[in-house]
Amino acid sequence: MKELQTLFSGSSGSVRSSPPGGGAVLLRFTAKWCKPCQNIAPRFQELAASGKFSGTEFLTVDIDRAMDVAAAYGVKSVPTFVLLGAGGKPELRRITGGDMQQLEAALSKHN
């Protein structure tokens, strides 16, 4: 089972451009006060643990604890998902809101 990682700030952690295997990276921008974020968290964890997208690293970024990371990715609202390509390629897809079907479709297309 893939371990989910949480990023806090540029000083204590950073967003890697790609996972150790060179696959895609999915960033989930969230906040503790965000109800939609909390509602989709279990589904996000299930998706990460499913093994269906084993080439993708799933990372969570708390925007209140990692304002620098959120700013670097231009996050204006949460939940926001940013899918980065293999080898640190530019952003492949951005999804704002909790549409897990849209998220799965994006992962399938780029995995």
Coordinates of C-alpha atoms in Angstrom, one line a residue:
M1 CA 0.0 0.0 0.0
K2 CA 1.3 3.4 -0.9
E3 CA 2.0 5.8 1.9
L4 CA 0.3 9.2 1.7
Q5 CA 2.6 12.1 2.5
T6 CA 1.6 15.5 3.8
L7 CA 3.7 18.6 3.0
F8 CA 3.8 21.4 5.4
S9 CA 6.0 24.2 4.2
G10 CA 8.9 25.0 1.9
S11 CA 11.2 25.1 5.0
S12 CA 10.3 21.7 6.4
G13 CA 9.4 19.9 3.2
S14 CA 9.1 20.4 -0.5
V15 CA 7.2 19.2 -3.4
R16 CA 9.3 16.7 -5.4
S17 CA 8.9 17.1 -9.2
S18 CA 8.4 13.3 -9.5
P19 CA 8.4 10.3 -7.2
P20 CA 11.4 8.0 -6.9
G21 CA 10.1 5.8 -9.8
G22 CA 9.8 8.8 -12.1
G23 CA 6.0 8.7 -12.3
A24 CA 3.4 11.4 -12.0
V25 CA 2.7 13.4 -8.8
L26 CA -0.8 14.3 -7.6
L27 CA -1.0 17.2 -5.2
R28 CA -4.2 17.5 -3.1
F29 CA -4.5 21.0 -1.6
T30 CA -6.7 21.0 1.4
A31 CA -7.4 22.8 4.7
K32 CA -8.7 21.5 8.1
W33 CA -11.6 24.1 8.0
C34 CA -12.7 23.0 4.5
K35 CA -15.7 20.7 4.8
P36 CA -15.6 19.5 1.2
C37 CA -11.9 18.7 1.7
Q38 CA -12.7 16.6 4.7
N39 CA -15.5 14.9 3.0
I40 CA -13.4 13.7 0.1
A41 CA -10.3 12.8 2.1
P42 CA -11.3 9.2 2.7
R43 CA -12.0 8.7 -1.0
F44 CA -8.6 10.3 -1.9
Q45 CA -6.9 7.9 0.5
E46 CA -8.8 4.9 -0.9
L47 CA -7.7 6.0 -4.4
A48 CA -4.1 6.2 -3.4
A49 CA -4.2 2.9 -1.6
S50 CA -6.0 1.0 -4.4
G51 CA -2.9 0.4 -6.4
K52 CA -4.8 1.3 -9.6
F53 CA -2.4 4.3 -10.1
S54 CA 0.8 2.8 -8.7
G55 CA 2.9 5.0 -10.9
T56 CA 1.6 8.1 -9.3
E57 CA 2.7 9.6 -5.9
F58 CA -0.2 11.1 -3.9
L59 CA 0.7 14.1 -1.7
T60 CA -1.4 16.3 0.5
V61 CA -0.6 19.9 1.0
D62 CA -2.3 21.8 3.9
I63 CA -2.6 25.3 2.6
D64 CA -2.6 26.9 6.1
R65 CA 0.7 25.2 7.0
A66 CA 2.3 25.4 3.5
M67 CA 1.2 28.8 2.2
D68 CA 4.4 29.0 0.1
V69 CA 3.7 25.7 -1.7
A70 CA 0.0 26.7 -2.3
A71 CA 1.2 30.1 -3.6
A72 CA 3.8 28.5 -5.9
Y73 CA 1.0 26.5 -7.5
G74 CA -1.4 29.4 -7.7
V75 CA -4.1 27.7 -5.5
K76 CA -7.0 30.0 -5.0
S77 CA -9.5 27.6 -3.5
V78 CA -9.7 24.2 -1.9
P79 CA -10.0 21.4 -2.6
T80 CA -7.7 21.7 -5.6
F81 CA -5.8 18.8 -7.2
V82 CA -2.8 19.4 -9.4
L83 CA -1.4 16.5 -11.5
L84 CA 2.2 16.9 -12.4
G85 CA 3.8 14.8 -15.1
A86 CA 6.7 12.3 -14.9
G87 CA 10.1 13.8 -14.5
G88 CA 8.8 17.1 -13.4
K89 CA 7.0 18.0 -16.6
P90 CA 4.6 20.9 -16.4
E91 CA 1.2 20.6 -14.9
L92 CA -0.9 18.1 -16.7
R93 CA -4.3 18.8 -15.1
R94 CA -5.9 21.0 -12.5
I95 CA -9.2 20.1 -10.9
T96 CA -10.9 22.4 -8.4
G97 CA -13.6 20.9 -6.3
G98 CA -14.3 17.4 -5.1
D99 CA -15.2 15.6 -8.4
M100 CA -13.5 12.3 -7.8
Q101 CA -14.7 10.9 -11.2
Q102 CA -13.0 13.8 -13.0
L103 CA -9.9 13.1 -10.9
E104 CA -9.9 9.4 -11.7
A105 CA -10.3 10.2 -15.4
A106 CA -7.3 12.5 -15.3
L107 CA -5.2 9.9 -13.5
S108 CA -6.2 7.2 -16.0
K109 CA -5.3 9.4 -19.0
H110 CA -1.9 10.3 -17.6
N111 CA -0.9 7.1 -15.8

